[in-house]
């Protein structure tokens, strides 16, 4: 079983739709949860960062963490064609003085006009 | 302030050759992480370095792979005697210090193709 599971998609939605992206994980030691966006042939860029459980909102993006269910989500409101990218969830436990990230496989999102 | 710089962006090597990938962290950053991304897979942690020290190499293959981050100059990921299975995108990330949950900034990656 992978430590982090993520549906690879692809997910295709019309412009303006609400998008829901999800990851599940098995390691209860994870404390930090991140969502990265990766455009084709580019490096990942950090979108959202959450510590422990709860919600965080930034513009059109909302991240949710439910540690009891080991489940995290990213919601994108009013999706735009420019949101078309691969979305990677990542998490870390920051144990043993290393902050390495464990990534999901990524969900490819396509927003069509 | 320039971001994390990786070079070359693309690298082609024949089987058995050596590949050297370079990563210059953001100014003021002394922590470097290397990740590998295989086709249709997420990023996999390889190694975490501070200046002149390897802190965590739990993700590095036991043979042919090595990494360094000298006092001066970029971090280097070295792959000896490359094989086709080494073809992947290699990403470097840097952060200013170790503190739980500190954001790491990624470079654009080096795409290694082994022919």
mmCIF file of C-alpha atoms in Angstrom:
data_model
loop_
_atom_site.group_PDB
_atom_site.id
_atom_site.type_symbol
_atom_site.label_atom_id
_atom_site.label_comp_id
_atom_site.label_asym_id
_atom_site.label_seq_id
_atom_site.Cartn_x
_atom_site.Cartn_y
_atom_site.Cartn_z
ATOM 1 C CA UNK A 1 0.000 0.000 0.000
ATOM 2 C CA UNK A 2 1.354 3.430 -0.956
ATOM 3 C CA UNK A 3 1.725 5.963 1.814
ATOM 4 C CA UNK A 4 -0.239 8.508 -0.220
ATOM 5 C CA UNK A 5 -2.977 7.635 -2.693
ATOM 6 C CA UNK A 6 -4.266 10.044 -5.300
ATOM 7 C CA UNK A 7 -6.621 9.466 -8.215
ATOM 8 C CA UNK A 8 -4.567 10.169 -11.358
ATOM 9 C CA UNK A 9 -7.564 11.378 -13.368
ATOM 10 C CA UNK A 10 -7.649 12.913 -15.877
ATOM 11 C CA UNK A 11 -10.411 15.167 -14.649
ATOM 12 C CA UNK A 12 -12.107 17.272 -17.311
ATOM 13 C CA UNK A 13 -14.472 20.084 -16.292
ATOM 14 C CA UNK A 14 -16.053 23.130 -17.955
ATOM 15 C CA UNK A 15 -14.884 26.612 -17.105
ATOM 16 C CA UNK A 16 -16.560 27.926 -13.968
ATOM 17 C CA UNK A 17 -17.035 24.499 -12.373
ATOM 18 C CA UNK A 18 -16.050 23.634 -8.815
ATOM 19 C CA UNK A 19 -13.236 21.108 -8.786
ATOM 20 C CA UNK A 20 -12.585 18.683 -5.945
ATOM 21 C CA UNK A 21 -9.224 16.935 -5.687
ATOM 22 C CA UNK A 22 -8.471 14.386 -2.980
ATOM 23 C CA UNK A 23 -5.766 12.310 -1.385
ATOM 24 C CA UNK A 24 -5.764 9.643 1.266
ATOM 25 C CA UNK A 25 -2.793 8.610 3.334
ATOM 26 C CA UNK A 26 -1.819 5.876 5.749
ATOM 27 C CA UNK A 27 0.915 7.404 7.936
ATOM 28 C CA UNK A 28 -0.648 8.994 11.006
ATOM 29 C CA UNK A 29 2.627 10.842 11.702
ATOM 30 C CA UNK A 30 2.031 13.275 8.838
ATOM 31 C CA UNK A 31 1.472 16.770 10.199
ATOM 32 C CA UNK A 32 2.049 19.060 7.216
ATOM 33 C CA UNK A 33 -0.083 18.894 4.100
ATOM 34 C CA UNK A 34 0.542 20.673 0.851
ATOM 35 C CA UNK A 35 -0.904 21.000 -2.614
ATOM 36 C CA UNK A 36 1.379 21.699 -5.523
ATOM 37 C CA UNK A 37 0.477 22.648 -9.057
ATOM 38 C CA UNK A 38 2.691 21.433 -11.871
ATOM 39 C CA UNK A 39 2.358 22.636 -15.423
ATOM 40 C CA UNK A 40 3.690 20.447 -18.195
ATOM 41 C CA UNK A 41 7.488 20.379 -18.284
ATOM 42 C CA UNK A 42 7.740 22.677 -15.272
ATOM 43 C CA UNK A 43 8.653 22.325 -11.619
ATOM 44 C CA UNK A 44 5.990 22.045 -8.901
ATOM 45 C CA UNK A 45 4.816 25.285 -7.317
ATOM 46 C CA UNK A 46 3.235 25.441 -3.897
ATOM 47 C CA UNK A 47 -0.458 26.341 -3.868
ATOM 48 C CA UNK A 48 -1.654 25.606 -0.366
ATOM 49 C CA UNK A 49 -0.054 24.616 2.893
ATOM 50 C CA UNK A 50 -1.899 23.347 5.966
ATOM 51 C CA UNK A 51 -0.690 22.229 9.346
ATOM 52 C CA UNK A 52 -2.696 19.481 11.069
ATOM 53 C CA UNK A 53 -6.477 19.381 10.649
ATOM 54 C CA UNK A 54 -8.769 22.129 9.451
ATOM 55 C CA UNK A 55 -9.528 24.328 6.488
ATOM 56 C CA UNK A 56 -7.548 27.022 4.757
ATOM 57 C CA UNK A 57 -8.776 29.357 2.055
ATOM 58 C CA UNK A 58 -6.788 31.425 -0.420
ATOM 59 C CA UNK A 59 -8.732 33.116 -3.165
ATOM 60 C CA UNK A 60 -10.432 30.474 -5.277
ATOM 61 C CA UNK A 61 -8.618 27.660 -3.492
ATOM 62 C CA UNK A 62 -9.661 25.873 -0.291
ATOM 63 C CA UNK A 63 -7.662 23.105 1.356
ATOM 64 C CA UNK A 64 -9.181 20.747 3.897
ATOM 65 C CA UNK A 65 -7.473 18.232 6.143
ATOM 66 C CA UNK A 66 -9.292 15.525 8.093
ATOM 67 C CA UNK A 67 -6.660 13.683 10.099
ATOM 68 C CA UNK A 68 -9.198 11.352 11.704
ATOM 69 C CA UNK A 69 -10.039 10.004 8.246
ATOM 70 C CA UNK A 70 -6.535 10.510 6.829
ATOM 71 C CA UNK A 71 -8.063 12.450 3.970
ATOM 72 C CA UNK A 72 -7.172 15.784 2.404
ATOM 73 C CA UNK A 73 -8.932 17.808 -0.260
ATOM 74 C CA UNK A 74 -8.359 20.789 -2.502
ATOM 75 C CA UNK A 75 -11.323 22.692 -3.886
ATOM 76 C CA UNK A 76 -11.034 25.094 -6.783
ATOM 77 C CA UNK A 77 -13.956 27.471 -7.302
ATOM 78 C CA UNK A 78 -14.769 29.157 -10.587
ATOM 79 C CA UNK A 79 -12.195 27.046 -12.384
ATOM 80 C CA UNK A 80 -10.351 28.649 -15.301
ATOM 81 C CA UNK A 81 -8.583 27.152 -18.324
ATOM 82 C CA UNK A 82 -5.340 28.416 -16.762
ATOM 83 C CA UNK A 83 -5.963 25.978 -13.895
ATOM 84 C CA UNK A 84 -5.309 23.115 -16.307
ATOM 85 C CA UNK A 85 -2.313 21.339 -14.790
ATOM 86 C CA UNK A 86 -1.377 18.364 -12.657
ATOM 87 C CA UNK A 87 -2.139 18.779 -8.959
ATOM 88 C CA UNK A 88 0.062 16.955 -6.506
ATOM 89 C CA UNK A 89 -0.687 16.456 -2.862
ATOM 90 C CA UNK A 90 2.313 16.181 -0.562
ATOM 91 C CA UNK A 91 2.821 15.649 3.119
ATOM 92 C CA UNK A 92 5.548 15.385 5.691
ATOM 93 C CA UNK A 93 6.085 14.477 9.301
ATOM 94 C CA UNK A 94 9.261 16.509 9.800
ATOM 95 C CA UNK A 95 10.552 13.679 11.942
ATOM 96 C CA UNK A 96 14.239 13.000 12.567
ATOM 97 C CA UNK A 97 15.265 16.448 11.357
ATOM 98 C CA UNK A 98 14.276 15.792 7.777
ATOM 99 C CA UNK A 99 11.476 17.616 6.039
ATOM 100 C CA UNK A 100 11.206 15.336 3.044
ATOM 101 C CA UNK A 101 7.891 15.355 1.256
ATOM 102 C CA UNK A 102 5.864 12.296 0.325
ATOM 103 C CA UNK A 103 3.901 12.995 -2.839
ATOM 104 C CA UNK A 104 0.799 11.520 -4.379
ATOM 105 C CA UNK A 105 0.999 10.556 -8.036
ATOM 106 C CA UNK A 106 -0.868 13.701 -9.105
ATOM 107 C CA UNK A 107 -4.270 14.372 -10.667
ATOM 108 C CA UNK A 108 -4.330 15.807 -14.153
ATOM 109 C CA UNK A 109 -6.984 18.520 -14.476
ATOM 110 C CA UNK A 110 -8.282 19.915 -17.749
ATOM 111 C CA UNK A 111 -10.596 22.941 -17.670
ATOM 112 C CA UNK A 112 -12.193 23.585 -21.039
ATOM 113 C CA UNK A 113 -13.703 26.925 -22.106
ATOM 114 C CA UNK B 1 15.882 37.088 -6.365
ATOM 115 C CA UNK B 2 16.482 34.230 -8.748
ATOM 116 C CA UNK B 3 14.697 30.977 -8.045
ATOM 117 C CA UNK B 4 16.206 27.539 -7.795
ATOM 118 C CA UNK B 5 18.347 27.009 -10.884
ATOM 119 C CA UNK B 6 18.900 23.579 -12.333
ATOM 120 C CA UNK B 7 21.100 22.728 -15.272
ATOM 121 C CA UNK B 8 21.124 21.329 -17.736
ATOM 122 C CA UNK B 9 17.385 21.351 -18.433
ATOM 123 C CA UNK B 10 17.746 18.368 -20.720
ATOM 124 C CA UNK B 11 20.479 15.746 -20.677
ATOM 125 C CA UNK B 12 20.933 12.790 -22.991
ATOM 126 C CA UNK B 13 23.343 10.035 -22.026
ATOM 127 C CA UNK B 14 24.159 6.668 -23.502
ATOM 128 C CA UNK B 15 23.935 3.612 -21.309
ATOM 129 C CA UNK B 16 27.057 3.299 -19.186
ATOM 130 C CA UNK B 17 27.923 7.005 -19.192
ATOM 131 C CA UNK B 18 27.845 9.311 -16.205
ATOM 132 C CA UNK B 19 25.238 12.012 -15.630
ATOM 133 C CA UNK B 20 25.863 15.099 -13.518
ATOM 134 C CA UNK B 21 22.922 17.247 -12.537
ATOM 135 C CA UNK B 22 23.450 20.633 -10.921
ATOM 136 C CA UNK B 23 21.272 22.611 -8.580
ATOM 137 C CA UNK B 24 21.907 26.154 -7.371
ATOM 138 C CA UNK B 25 19.549 26.915 -4.481
ATOM 139 C CA UNK B 26 17.845 30.230 -3.941
ATOM 140 C CA UNK B 27 20.045 32.915 -2.438
ATOM 141 C CA UNK B 28 20.355 32.411 1.287
ATOM 142 C CA UNK B 29 19.119 28.817 1.187
ATOM 143 C CA UNK B 30 21.419 26.208 2.665
ATOM 144 C CA UNK B 31 19.145 23.156 2.470
ATOM 145 C CA UNK B 32 18.681 21.161 -0.711
ATOM 146 C CA UNK B 33 16.393 18.253 -1.548
ATOM 147 C CA UNK B 34 16.506 16.078 -4.653
ATOM 148 C CA UNK B 35 13.433 14.313 -6.029
ATOM 149 C CA UNK B 36 12.921 12.041 -9.012
ATOM 150 C CA UNK B 37 9.772 11.928 -11.102
ATOM 151 C CA UNK B 38 9.209 8.920 -13.316
ATOM 152 C CA UNK B 39 6.613 9.102 -16.113
ATOM 153 C CA UNK B 40 3.040 8.983 -14.744
ATOM 154 C CA UNK B 41 4.326 8.961 -11.175
ATOM 155 C CA UNK B 42 4.623 11.513 -8.420
ATOM 156 C CA UNK B 43 7.866 12.871 -7.109
ATOM 157 C CA UNK B 44 9.960 10.504 -5.013
ATOM 158 C CA UNK B 45 12.333 11.814 -2.384
ATOM 159 C CA UNK B 46 15.959 10.908 -2.951
ATOM 160 C CA UNK B 47 18.252 12.878 -0.641
ATOM 161 C CA UNK B 48 18.371 15.868 1.708
ATOM 162 C CA UNK B 49 21.592 17.839 2.080
ATOM 163 C CA UNK B 50 22.869 20.795 3.983
ATOM 164 C CA UNK B 51 26.133 22.484 3.140
ATOM 165 C CA UNK B 52 28.840 19.785 3.255
ATOM 166 C CA UNK B 53 26.505 17.284 4.943
ATOM 167 C CA UNK B 54 24.136 14.555 3.839
ATOM 168 C CA UNK B 55 21.262 14.579 6.298
ATOM 169 C CA UNK B 56 18.894 11.978 4.847
ATOM 170 C CA UNK B 57 19.691 9.711 1.914
ATOM 171 C CA UNK B 58 16.977 7.158 2.570
ATOM 172 C CA UNK B 59 15.572 7.561 -0.939
ATOM 173 C CA UNK B 60 18.836 7.145 -2.834
ATOM 174 C CA UNK B 61 19.477 3.897 -4.704
ATOM 175 C CA UNK B 62 22.320 2.062 -3.008
ATOM 176 C CA UNK B 63 24.515 1.907 -6.079
ATOM 177 C CA UNK B 64 25.566 4.344 -8.799
ATOM 178 C CA UNK B 65 23.885 7.400 -7.229
ATOM 179 C CA UNK B 66 25.625 10.010 -5.109
ATOM 180 C CA UNK B 67 24.984 13.595 -4.096
ATOM 181 C CA UNK B 68 26.981 16.424 -2.633
ATOM 182 C CA UNK B 69 26.474 20.018 -1.600
ATOM 183 C CA UNK B 70 29.896 21.605 -1.152
ATOM 184 C CA UNK B 71 30.655 24.712 0.842
ATOM 185 C CA UNK B 72 31.002 26.633 -2.412
ATOM 186 C CA UNK B 73 29.095 25.955 -5.600
ATOM 187 C CA UNK B 74 25.968 24.058 -6.557
ATOM 188 C CA UNK B 75 24.644 20.780 -5.297
ATOM 189 C CA UNK B 76 25.483 17.904 -7.619
ATOM 190 C CA UNK B 77 23.507 14.706 -8.180
ATOM 191 C CA UNK B 78 25.744 12.177 -9.884
ATOM 192 C CA UNK B 79 24.577 9.014 -11.581
ATOM 193 C CA UNK B 80 27.272 6.613 -12.696
ATOM 194 C CA UNK B 81 26.870 4.005 -15.438
ATOM 195 C CA UNK B 82 23.372 5.155 -16.326
ATOM 196 C CA UNK B 83 20.738 2.645 -17.416
ATOM 197 C CA UNK B 84 17.452 3.177 -19.288
ATOM 198 C CA UNK B 85 15.523 3.012 -16.031
ATOM 199 C CA UNK B 86 17.292 6.182 -14.858
ATOM 200 C CA UNK B 87 15.402 8.198 -17.485
ATOM 201 C CA UNK B 88 13.266 10.612 -15.492
ATOM 202 C CA UNK B 89 12.864 14.218 -14.458
ATOM 203 C CA UNK B 90 15.048 15.160 -11.503
ATOM 204 C CA UNK B 91 13.929 18.077 -9.380
ATOM 205 C CA UNK B 92 15.826 20.011 -6.798
ATOM 206 C CA UNK B 93 14.179 22.029 -4.019
ATOM 207 C CA UNK B 94 15.758 24.417 -1.545
ATOM 208 C CA UNK B 95 14.760 25.945 1.757
ATOM 209 C CA UNK B 96 16.460 28.487 4.005
ATOM 210 C CA UNK B 97 16.686 26.337 7.116
ATOM 211 C CA UNK B 98 15.217 23.308 8.766
ATOM 212 C CA UNK B 99 12.097 24.095 10.692
ATOM 213 C CA UNK B 100 9.124 21.810 10.693
ATOM 214 C CA UNK B 101 7.034 22.448 7.634
ATOM 215 C CA UNK B 102 9.279 25.062 6.043
ATOM 216 C CA UNK B 103 8.298 25.628 2.437
ATOM 217 C CA UNK B 104 10.712 24.281 -0.139
ATOM 218 C CA UNK B 105 10.944 25.926 -3.551
ATOM 219 C CA UNK B 106 11.419 23.743 -6.598
ATOM 220 C CA UNK B 107 13.523 24.244 -9.675
ATOM 221 C CA UNK B 108 12.374 23.528 -13.230
ATOM 222 C CA UNK B 109 14.010 20.125 -13.267
ATOM 223 C CA UNK B 110 16.525 18.264 -15.401
ATOM 224 C CA UNK B 111 15.076 15.738 -17.801
ATOM 225 C CA UNK B 112 17.477 12.870 -18.217
ATOM 226 C CA UNK B 113 17.094 10.564 -21.185
ATOM 227 C CA UNK B 114 19.230 7.451 -21.393
ATOM 228 C CA UNK B 115 19.553 5.989 -24.869
#
